[in-house]
Amino acid sequence: MILLNCIGTALMLLAEGTMLHRLITRSEEERAIGVLLGYPLGVFINALVFFSLHLLHIPFNSYLSVFGAHGILIATFFTLLWRAELSLLKNFPVKSLFSFSLPKSPLERVFFFVALLFLIVILLTSFVTAATLPMFYWDSFSHWALRSKVTLDAGSFVTEGVIQPQYPILFHSIQMLFSLSQFRDQVVNTATFLLSLTSLCSLFLFVRDRRDSFCALILLMLLTGIPLIAIHLRQGMGDIHILLYVLLSAMLLEQALTSRERSAFLLSAIFVSASAWAKYEGLYFGVLPWLAIVSIDALRNRSPWENIRFGILPALLLTIPWPLLTLLRGLNLSAHGGSLAFHPEAIPLIFEQLFTLGSFGIIWWVITLLLPLLLWFERRRLVQFFLEHPVLFWGCISFILLLGVYIFTNDVRGLIHRDNFSRAMLLPALLFTYAIGMEGYKRFYSPHPNLSRSVS
Amino acid sequence: MKKSLLLIVLSILLLGGEQLHAEEGSLLLPAEHAYSNEEALASFVRLLKPTPEHDIYFDPIKADQLNEGSHLRIFYQSKNPVPVEFGPLGMVAGDILSAVLPPAEQGDVLLPLAPSPSWRAGAKGIFLKVYGKIGEESRIQKLRVENHLSIFQRFVSYIHQPFSPERFTYSTMSELAGYRMGGASLAVLIGILIGFIIVLLIAIPFFRQQRKFPSQHIILRNAFLTCLCFLFLYEARFLIDLTAYTVRLEREWFTEGRLGHAGDIYQIADAVLERVAEKRDTPVLLCNPEIATPLRYLIYPTPLLSPEELVNTTSALAITNRVWDPSTKSFQCTDFRFDGTVIRLFRDGAVLAGPPSDL
């Protein structure tokens, strides 16, 4: 019964998100990836549903209110699809979901199968941990999962009895949706693992369609293979979901800026907003850099209206509600405060955490070696290079912002007490890895990447 | 002649440490690398079985004036076994080693420092944490650091160090300590090696082709391939630990109902919930605040009271620790005692106690 309930709820979110994706893209080519993006989209819609119920003072601890709201949304999406004569299942390209090509050279095959093995180990151990073990980490006990229990009990987003009531609600909303009958750690962890899994699979399909299966697999292995990411994939906290939403937004933003596709723009805006509903870091290091990149692009292309209509406006409209409610309730947007002061003691600690400890493995060494090399080769057209690679640009902005936060504000405590610095730095690490991986793969096979750019 | 000289030098280098060790009369104990600090402490508690009157304590000793060496020699006196944690001074917290010294009138033990990945030859000073029971204190008479490893044995120790498993604790979500070799971070060593190889791959063609740099494409290709190889190697190392950790957790959970560093907490919560299910809305008094956060989550919405919150409330259930005898009738809760009956004893000395009449 629990399993059926869990599967049914997951399928509902998947269907909701897939319908929304289909309505936005209306493209036949995007249908396969649309199914995988459906779950992350559905999870975001669910957060908005819980938020709306809270605003309307409708208690969300009953099946009727929550599933009623979802039912209305599904019916609306279905009607819109029907009126637009868009089918969800008819002629669905099942083959494109499972089409993989093996590399031809023996060395590449070795890398391919080793990466596949590593990926299976990471995902399998994460799934087994999420699906069979109870909550395990301190922050899950003290904040993440406890807030879900307290909120579900109260039927609204209360400020009493929870540690950080200003924190956004995407993570808690999905936990509550799967726990309306009973809160079970394994069920909620599986539900959030599914969010990570579908986001990663979407990323795989996206890269596969733009490069090939080999590149997609290696890149996925590099991203999930960062030790702290592999740990966070076991669920229990919200950080992994900011990272994956930002990554989905980044890959779609790159597509939007190169192809000028409105749907990619809109989806990128939706995903970056979703990251801000997972945790406030998504707002500061996701939404703000995203707005900066889209604004620069608007000024550069002299077509600001398109960027505003399909990017900036939806991103702001979808992001603002929760921070606004938080401010109206008299709470701070940051749980840590934010007084300004120079903290030189942070600098050696930053080097220690990025380069010597085990949280990142050797990924920051690789970034430090490859990024300057890449930038040196592009030194004559550096600005152009950054504008053509928004993910890299985003990585740089978020990295600089994070350094600023930890060196110039009292958030330095998170660095000194080893609380949150490494977790925060996962965002630029993933963006850099993705950008360098994509660009590196292109240059690995093409001596003239600038000529082949239009092809890719 | 040269060959035999070389052989003599080699045998001194290789066997020197062993010969020195054989001359001494001390007891060589194995050093253990616990999965986490919490688990090491729990095993010491199980060993010493402290009580509220004779609680567990530890003496931290930082000896920075000691010579450099590979082994820590301890002369001591104790009626009870003496659990110790030790390692080189300034080590990464996760590299601390542990051992249990046997009870002895005139104890003399030798503890190897080299299994700690923070150890390197030439580094002075040690850190030692001696555990015991109040009222039954052990006496550390003398500490000495001695060198018992030949150059070859030191080399072997360095090779072993990166295979020391990663520690997974409550704070693993925020930070992983990583691997070390000879006191240096493995990530730093690999990073420098990657940089060196990339420079080499640029320099070799540069000098071979009349001081002409290879093309950008070749440089990037070599750099990417080098990085990829090392990323795979590091990943392989980490995945061994991650898999072993997962298997260990699964086994513990499904056989004992325990979970790594969280210890008995899930069993305590289950026992509380079982009792509460019988008598609804029973407040639960928690006397050991260190488990308050996980327990509050696990038994939610059952209220969990601290001794300070107990005013005007009659508590029916209490959780305290340092109890080993199921027939105990009187329990300590911070600074007051109460009478009750043991409902359930847990492995690490925690107890769920009910009212005196409750059987």
mmCIF file of C-alpha atoms in Angstrom, chain A residues 51 273 276-277 280 283 287 313-327:
data_model
loop_
_atom_site.group_PDB
_atom_site.id
_atom_site.type_symbol
_atom_site.label_atom_id
_atom_site.label_comp_id
_atom_site.label_asym_id
_atom_site.label_seq_id
_atom_site.Cartn_x
_atom_site.Cartn_y
_atom_site.Cartn_z
ATOM 1 C CA PHE A 51 2.471 27.758 -0.818
ATOM 2 C CA SER A 273 13.347 29.910 -9.634
ATOM 3 C CA ALA A 276 15.463 29.561 -4.957
ATOM 4 C CA TRP A 277 12.556 27.587 -3.461
ATOM 5 C CA TYR A 280 18.110 30.761 -0.220
ATOM 6 C CA LEU A 283 18.309 32.960 -4.795
ATOM 7 C CA VAL A 287 18.781 33.629 -9.566
ATOM 8 C CA LEU A 313 9.757 38.384 -15.809
ATOM 9 C CA PRO A 314 8.820 34.737 -15.227
ATOM 10 C CA ALA A 315 11.953 34.208 -13.137
ATOM 11 C CA LEU A 316 11.102 37.158 -10.894
ATOM 12 C CA LEU A 317 7.418 36.280 -10.649
ATOM 13 C CA LEU A 318 8.183 32.707 -9.677
ATOM 14 C CA THR A 319 11.031 33.556 -7.300
ATOM 15 C CA ILE A 320 9.703 36.504 -5.331
ATOM 16 C CA PRO A 321 6.631 35.084 -3.479
ATOM 17 C CA TRP A 322 8.446 33.158 -0.741
ATOM 18 C CA PRO A 323 11.073 35.842 0.090
ATOM 19 C CA LEU A 324 8.250 38.401 0.106
ATOM 20 C CA LEU A 325 6.200 36.332 2.553
ATOM 21 C CA THR A 326 9.302 35.865 4.708
ATOM 22 C CA LEU A 327 9.891 39.621 4.859
#
